[in-house]
GROMACS .gro file of C-alpha atoms in nm:
model
  310
    1MET     CA    1   0.015   0.021   0.038
    2ARG     CA    2   0.169   0.343  -0.091
    3ASP     CA    3   0.118   0.680   0.119
    4ASP     CA    4  -0.108   0.816  -0.190
    5ASP     CA    5  -0.391   0.565  -0.109
    6PHE     CA    6  -0.457   0.724   0.284
    7PRO     CA    7  -0.621   1.003   0.328
    8ALA     CA    8  -0.423   1.332   0.300
    9ARG     CA    9  -0.430   1.448   0.635
   10GLN     CA   10  -0.359   1.078   0.756
   11ARG     CA   11  -0.040   1.054   0.636
   12ARG     CA   12   0.297   1.082   0.817
   13THR     CA   13   0.497   1.395   0.704
   14ARG     CA   14   0.737   1.343   0.416
   15GLY     CA   15   1.085   1.310   0.541
   16LYS     CA   16   1.068   1.295   0.897
   17SER     CA   17   1.233   1.040   1.102
   18ARG     CA   18   1.015   1.025   1.434
   19PHE     CA   19   0.717   0.811   1.452
   20ASP     CA   20   0.523   1.029   1.705
   21ASP     CA   21   0.355   1.350   1.643
   22ASP     CA   22   0.248   1.413   1.999
   23GLU     CA   23   0.573   1.460   2.132
   24PRO     CA   24   0.844   1.499   1.879
   25GLN     CA   25   1.078   1.603   2.191
   26PHE     CA   26   1.039   1.296   2.367
   27LEU     CA   27   1.393   1.157   2.296
   28LYS     CA   28   1.582   1.493   2.335
   29ARG     CA   29   1.741   1.614   2.636
   30ASP     CA   30   1.582   1.761   2.933
   31ARG     CA   31   1.277   1.613   2.919
   32PRO     CA   32   1.080   1.660   3.282
   33GLY     CA   33   1.153   1.366   3.516
   34ALA     CA   34   0.930   1.130   3.668
   35PRO     CA   35   0.640   1.264   3.886
   36ALA     CA   36   0.773   1.283   4.257
   37LEU     CA   37   0.639   1.054   4.511
   38THR     CA   38   0.518   1.173   4.836
   39ASP     CA   39   0.422   1.032   5.089
   40PRO     CA   40   0.143   1.173   5.296
   41GLY     CA   41   0.060   1.075   5.633
   42PRO     CA   42  -0.290   0.953   5.746
   43ASP     CA   43  -0.437   1.338   5.802
   44ASP     CA   44  -0.296   1.472   5.513
   45ASP     CA   45  -0.545   1.661   5.301
   46ALA     CA   46  -0.306   1.839   5.040
   47PRO     CA   47  -0.405   2.014   4.720
   48GLY     CA   48  -0.467   1.786   4.446
   49ASP     CA   49  -0.616   1.510   4.711
   50ASP     CA   50  -1.000   1.445   4.630
   51TRP     CA   51  -1.213   1.130   4.731
   52SER     CA   52  -1.174   0.818   4.473
   53THR     CA   53  -1.428   0.836   4.175
   54TRP     CA   54  -1.445   0.458   4.207
   55ASP     CA   55  -1.841   0.439   4.295
   56GLN     CA   56  -1.946   0.717   4.038
   57ALA     CA   57  -1.728   0.484   3.731
   58VAL     CA   58  -1.778   0.209   3.509
   59HIS     CA   59  -1.553  -0.044   3.640
   60GLY     CA   60  -1.266  -0.299   3.417
   61PRO     CA   61  -1.300  -0.648   3.411
   62GLU     CA   62  -1.386  -0.886   3.706
   63PRO     CA   63  -1.185  -1.038   3.949
   64HIS     CA   64  -1.000  -0.676   3.971
   65PRO     CA   65  -0.646  -0.700   4.030
   66ALA     CA   66  -0.556  -0.749   4.407
   67TRP     CA   67  -0.325  -0.444   4.397
   68LEU     CA   68  -0.600  -0.205   4.268
   69VAL     CA   69  -0.786   0.010   4.602
   70THR     CA   70  -1.142   0.019   4.555
   71GLU     CA   71  -1.249   0.131   4.894
   72LEU     CA   72  -1.491   0.406   4.913
   73ALA     CA   73  -1.266   0.587   5.160
   74ALA     CA   74  -0.967   0.632   4.970
   75ARG     CA   75  -0.817   0.953   4.823
   76ASP     CA   76  -0.683   1.049   4.490
   77THR     CA   77  -0.368   1.274   4.508
   78GLU     CA   78  -0.215   1.430   4.175
   79LEU     CA   79   0.172   1.359   4.145
   80GLY     CA   80   0.216   1.496   3.814
   81VAL     CA   81   0.185   1.452   3.447
   82LEU     CA   82   0.337   1.129   3.267
   83LYS     CA   83   0.279   1.281   2.902
   84THR     CA   84   0.087   1.530   2.709
   85GLY     CA   85  -0.043   1.503   2.362
   86LYS     CA   86  -0.312   1.661   2.144
   87GLU     CA   87  -0.644   1.541   2.267
   88ALA     CA   88  -0.509   1.434   2.595
   89ASP     CA   89  -0.307   1.402   2.887
   90VAL     CA   90  -0.215   1.167   3.101
   91HIS     CA   91  -0.122   1.226   3.491
   92LEU     CA   92   0.008   0.999   3.763
   93VAL     CA   93  -0.227   0.981   4.033
   94ARG     CA   94  -0.207   0.765   4.368
   95ARG     CA   95  -0.497   0.605   4.535
   96ALA     CA   96  -0.462   0.513   4.908
   97VAL     CA   97  -0.625   0.449   5.211
   98PRO     CA   98  -0.564   0.710   5.462
   99GLY     CA   99  -0.422   0.561   5.726
  100THR     CA  100  -0.321   0.228   5.607
  101ASP     CA  101  -0.083   0.044   5.386
  102ARG     CA  102  -0.371   0.016   5.135
  103SER     CA  103  -0.223   0.241   4.782
  104CYS     CA  104  -0.161   0.174   4.405
  105LEU     CA  105  -0.037   0.428   4.114
  106LEU     CA  106  -0.277   0.500   3.836
  107ALA     CA  107  -0.252   0.651   3.475
  108ALA     CA  108  -0.539   0.894   3.454
  109LYS     CA  109  -0.568   0.984   3.073
  110ARG     CA  110  -0.801   1.300   3.060
  111TYR     CA  111  -0.917   1.429   2.745
  112ARG     CA  112  -0.898   1.811   2.676
  113ASP     CA  113  -1.227   2.016   2.677
  114ALA     CA  114  -1.387   2.088   2.351
  115GLN     CA  115  -1.210   2.439   2.367
  116HIS     CA  116  -0.868   2.290   2.359
  117ARG     CA  117  -0.880   1.960   2.211
  118LEU     CA  118  -0.720   1.882   1.861
  119PHE     CA  119  -0.894   1.580   1.726
  120HIS     CA  120  -0.683   1.592   1.385
  121ARG     CA  121  -0.723   1.253   1.296
  122ASP     CA  122  -1.042   1.146   1.397
  123ALA     CA  123  -1.214   1.122   1.049
  124GLY     CA  124  -1.102   0.831   0.922
  125TYR     CA  125  -1.075   0.666   1.254
  126LEU     CA  126  -1.466   0.748   1.336
  127GLU     CA  127  -1.607   0.573   1.028
  128GLY     CA  128  -1.787   0.254   1.115
  129ARG     CA  129  -1.885   0.412   1.487
  130ARG     CA  130  -2.206   0.580   1.497
  131VAL     CA  131  -2.445   0.650   1.792
  132ARG     CA  132  -2.791   0.599   1.763
  133ARG     CA  133  -2.939   0.964   1.753
  134SER     CA  134  -2.948   1.167   1.468
  135ARG     CA  135  -2.867   1.497   1.623
  136GLU     CA  136  -2.566   1.316   1.772
  137ASN     CA  137  -2.464   1.227   1.420
  138ARG     CA  138  -2.497   1.550   1.242
  139ALA     CA  139  -2.314   1.722   1.543
  140MET     CA  140  -2.003   1.496   1.516
  141ALA     CA  141  -2.001   1.542   1.111
  142GLY     CA  142  -2.038   1.895   1.200
  143ARG     CA  143  -1.767   1.921   1.459
  144THR     CA  144  -1.972   2.127   1.689
  145ALA     CA  145  -1.868   2.184   2.016
  146PHE     CA  146  -2.104   1.941   2.134
  147GLY     CA  147  -2.000   1.692   1.841
  148ARG     CA  148  -1.664   1.716   1.959
  149GLN     CA  149  -1.785   1.611   2.291
  150MET     CA  150  -1.948   1.366   2.190
  151ILE     CA  151  -1.632   1.264   1.995
  152ALA     CA  152  -1.432   1.270   2.292
  153GLY     CA  153  -1.690   1.031   2.485
  154GLN     CA  154  -1.603   0.781   2.183
  155TRP     CA  155  -1.256   0.800   2.183
  156ALA     CA  156  -1.225   0.743   2.587
  157ALA     CA  157  -1.526   0.459   2.564
  158ALA     CA  158  -1.354   0.288   2.218
  159GLU     CA  159  -1.032   0.271   2.463
  160PHE     CA  160  -1.198   0.179   2.716
  161ALA     CA  161  -1.377  -0.127   2.580
  162ALA     CA  162  -1.113  -0.247   2.371
  163LEU     CA  163  -0.855  -0.226   2.677
  164ALA     CA  164  -1.123  -0.459   2.867
  165ARG     CA  165  -1.161  -0.660   2.624
  166LEU     CA  166  -0.711  -0.709   2.555
  167TRP     CA  167  -0.726  -0.746   2.887
  168GLU     CA  168  -0.909  -1.054   2.980
  169ILE     CA  169  -0.778  -1.215   2.664
  170GLY     CA  170  -0.423  -1.178   2.801
  171ALA     CA  171  -0.515  -1.300   3.115
  172THR     CA  172  -0.657  -1.592   3.008
  173TYR     CA  173  -0.418  -1.676   2.702
  174GLY     CA  174  -0.069  -1.443   2.845
  175THR     CA  175  -0.078  -1.360   2.378
  176ILE     CA  176  -0.111  -1.001   2.452
  177ALA     CA  177  -0.007  -0.707   2.758
  178VAL     CA  178  -0.194  -0.391   2.777
  179PRO     CA  179  -0.254  -0.208   3.114
  180TYR     CA  180  -0.545  -0.308   3.324
  181PRO     CA  181  -0.877  -0.069   3.270
  182VAL     CA  182  -0.950   0.047   3.617
  183GLN     CA  183  -1.251   0.308   3.528
  184LEU     CA  184  -1.388   0.503   3.297
  185LEU     CA  185  -1.579   0.827   3.405
  186GLY     CA  186  -1.713   1.064   3.126
  187THR     CA  187  -1.358   1.142   2.917
  188GLU     CA  188  -1.134   1.063   3.199
  189LEU     CA  189  -0.978   0.673   3.214
  190MET     CA  190  -0.838   0.537   3.477
  191LEU     CA  191  -0.541   0.323   3.379
  192GLU     CA  192  -0.309   0.036   3.580
  193PHE     CA  193   0.081   0.282   3.590
  194VAL     CA  194   0.291   0.060   3.379
  195GLY     CA  195   0.678   0.102   3.551
  196ASP     CA  196   0.829   0.138   3.917
  197PRO     CA  197   0.561   0.190   4.118
  198ASP     CA  198   0.870   0.317   4.372
  199SER     CA  199   1.017   0.557   4.194
  200GLY     CA  200   0.711   0.629   3.986
  201SER     CA  201   0.907   0.621   3.693
  202ALA     CA  202   0.722   0.489   3.338
  203ALA     CA  203   0.839   0.180   3.175
  204PRO     CA  204   1.041   0.316   2.835
  205ARG     CA  205   0.904   0.304   2.547
  206LEU     CA  206   1.022   0.087   2.291
  207ALA     CA  207   1.173   0.384   2.097
  208GLN     CA  208   1.380   0.494   2.318
  209CYS     CA  209   1.521   0.096   2.348
  210ARG     CA  210   1.833  -0.052   2.199
  211PRO     CA  211   1.775  -0.412   2.213
  212GLU     CA  212   2.041  -0.699   2.182
  213PRO     CA  213   1.960  -0.892   1.905
  214ALA     CA  214   1.818  -1.204   2.104
  215GLU     CA  215   1.569  -0.895   2.329
  216LEU     CA  216   1.486  -0.798   1.970
  217ARG     CA  217   1.343  -1.097   1.808
  218SER     CA  218   1.154  -1.148   2.148
  219LEU     CA  219   0.988  -0.832   2.157
  220TRP     CA  220   0.914  -0.905   1.751
  221GLU     CA  221   0.748  -1.195   1.867
  222GLN     CA  222   0.546  -1.100   2.143
  223LEU     CA  223   0.424  -0.820   1.892
  224VAL     CA  224   0.340  -1.035   1.633
  225ASP     CA  225   0.119  -1.232   1.891
  226ALA     CA  226  -0.048  -0.902   2.020
  227LEU     CA  227  -0.116  -0.794   1.663
  228VAL     CA  228  -0.300  -1.124   1.587
  229VAL     CA  229  -0.509  -1.164   1.884
  230LEU     CA  230  -0.571  -0.801   1.764
  231ALA     CA  231  -0.688  -0.875   1.471
  232ARG     CA  232  -0.848  -1.198   1.588
  233ALA     CA  233  -1.088  -0.932   1.801
  234GLY     CA  234  -1.171  -0.734   1.506
  235TYR     CA  235  -0.922  -0.450   1.580
  236ALA     CA  236  -0.603  -0.301   1.452
  237HIS     CA  237  -0.434  -0.058   1.671
  238GLY     CA  238  -0.467   0.260   1.435
  239ASP     CA  239  -0.187   0.462   1.540
  240LEU     CA  240   0.112   0.199   1.637
  241SER     CA  241   0.448   0.329   1.646
  242PRO     CA  242   0.739   0.237   1.911
  243TYR     CA  243   0.603   0.504   2.056
  244ASN     CA  244   0.271   0.352   2.201
  245LEU     CA  245   0.444   0.051   2.310
  246LEU     CA  246   0.607   0.006   2.641
  247VAL     CA  247   0.898  -0.277   2.727
  248HIS     CA  248   0.824  -0.339   3.070
  249SER     CA  249   1.053  -0.635   3.275
  250GLY     CA  250   1.126  -0.801   2.937
  251ARG     CA  251   0.725  -0.767   2.827
  252LEU     CA  252   0.626  -0.549   2.537
  253VAL     CA  253   0.274  -0.354   2.673
  254MET     CA  254   0.064  -0.207   2.409
  255ILE     CA  255  -0.104   0.169   2.505
  256ASP     CA  256  -0.303   0.411   2.338
  257LEU     CA  257  -0.580   0.268   2.158
  258PRO     CA  258  -0.872   0.515   2.144
  259GLN     CA  259  -0.838   0.595   1.796
  260VAL     CA  260  -0.891   0.121   1.773
  261VAL     CA  261  -1.038   0.057   1.432
  262ASP     CA  262  -1.304  -0.188   1.403
  263VAL     CA  263  -1.123  -0.318   1.052
  264VAL     CA  264  -1.477  -0.494   0.913
  265ALA     CA  265  -1.659  -0.231   1.006
  266ASN     CA  266  -1.453   0.049   0.878
  267PRO     CA  267  -1.398   0.106   0.558
  268GLN     CA  268  -1.079   0.202   0.586
  269GLY     CA  269  -0.956  -0.096   0.868
  270PRO     CA  270  -0.741  -0.279   0.624
  271GLU     CA  271  -0.563   0.014   0.527
  272PHE     CA  272  -0.509   0.111   0.902
  273LEU     CA  273  -0.367  -0.197   0.973
  274ALA     CA  274  -0.136  -0.219   0.693
  275ARG     CA  275  -0.005   0.093   0.814
  276ASP     CA  276   0.001  -0.051   1.184
  277VAL     CA  277   0.237  -0.286   1.021
  278ARG     CA  278   0.458  -0.105   0.802
  279VAL     CA  279   0.557   0.112   1.103
  280VAL     CA  280   0.657  -0.124   1.365
  281GLY     CA  281   0.802  -0.312   1.122
  282THR     CA  282   1.015  -0.078   0.954
  283TRP     CA  283   1.163   0.009   1.334
  284PHE     CA  284   1.258  -0.325   1.378
  285ALA     CA  285   1.422  -0.363   1.073
  286ALA     CA  286   1.642  -0.062   1.141
  287ARG     CA  287   1.740  -0.216   1.490
  288GLY     CA  288   1.879  -0.519   1.315
  289LEU     CA  289   1.601  -0.747   1.265
  290PRO     CA  290   1.608  -0.967   0.953
  291PRO     CA  291   1.413  -0.786   0.669
  292HIS     CA  292   1.235  -1.103   0.582
  293GLU     CA  293   1.110  -1.139   0.900
  294ALA     CA  294   1.000  -0.776   0.941
  295ASP     CA  295   0.859  -0.795   0.599
  296PRO     CA  296   0.489  -0.588   0.579
  297VAL     CA  297   0.354  -0.793   0.329
  298PRO     CA  298   0.335  -1.137   0.488
  299LEU     CA  299   0.214  -0.993   0.814
  300THR     CA  300  -0.044  -0.791   0.677
  301GLU     CA  301  -0.222  -1.088   0.485
  302LEU     CA  302  -0.189  -1.287   0.782
  303LEU     CA  303  -0.364  -1.051   0.996
  304LEU     CA  304  -0.635  -0.951   0.728
  305ARG     CA  305  -0.688  -1.354   0.707
  306GLU     CA  306  -0.687  -1.395   1.106
  307ALA     CA  307  -0.954  -1.050   1.073
  308GLY     CA  308  -1.197  -1.293   0.886
  309ILE     CA  309  -1.141  -0.995   0.568
  310ARG     CA  310  -0.948  -1.254   0.314
   0.00000   0.00000   0.00000
């Protein structure tokens, strides 16, 4: 598939070597460090603390992980920003029960309000997603303020649903790793924090890693397994790159799925899937994986067959 076959505003900028346009400075020096972790006392009521929103939200798959704090007496403490992007920011949050040792770190992904959000690639992704009422469909098509808010809700709900389904598959078969989707409340997703819980340092992205040949092959095999799982579930990631794959304790973890594409219902589904494969295959080949193994053509054909398209 050639770039000319893809909608103009969804093509990668020619001549650029980076994979992610949310954070063009990501690999440059002087990046902010990990959010500072503090140890609040049992009666600490610092700014940014609030009661847990667990009882107001849609919850992730059951059984809930043992590490997850679900007590209604818990407080959520803002610790800093993990990532900024065009559509959403991701914050580090500690959820803890005051006076106890019950606590966990969460990644809170919050989509911006309609005035400050920039959905620069949403048209193609939203094909195949419809709401029942014509008023909402017209507002989304016209990109009114109300329509943009509806789109934000679709991004959040689609990501939450995809993560929930993929997490259950991964928990059962171990073939794909994604953060556990803790809860969904409006346009905010609370997700499992993937990284060092003691320091608050997030796991490195694949783009930051320079794996040795054996690790490179292992990561590629994990990625192929994950893509097969996605295809069998009827999905393409839609924006896959080395910037939305984390490497945590040797395990490849897939993140950032708001634009997840239904490869059957979306007319451009096969093109999104093919682009995903091409982008990650190019990265692995550049890091030393034999070209015939990273060849995107046979892998794309395999995934389309798994999705039931060919």
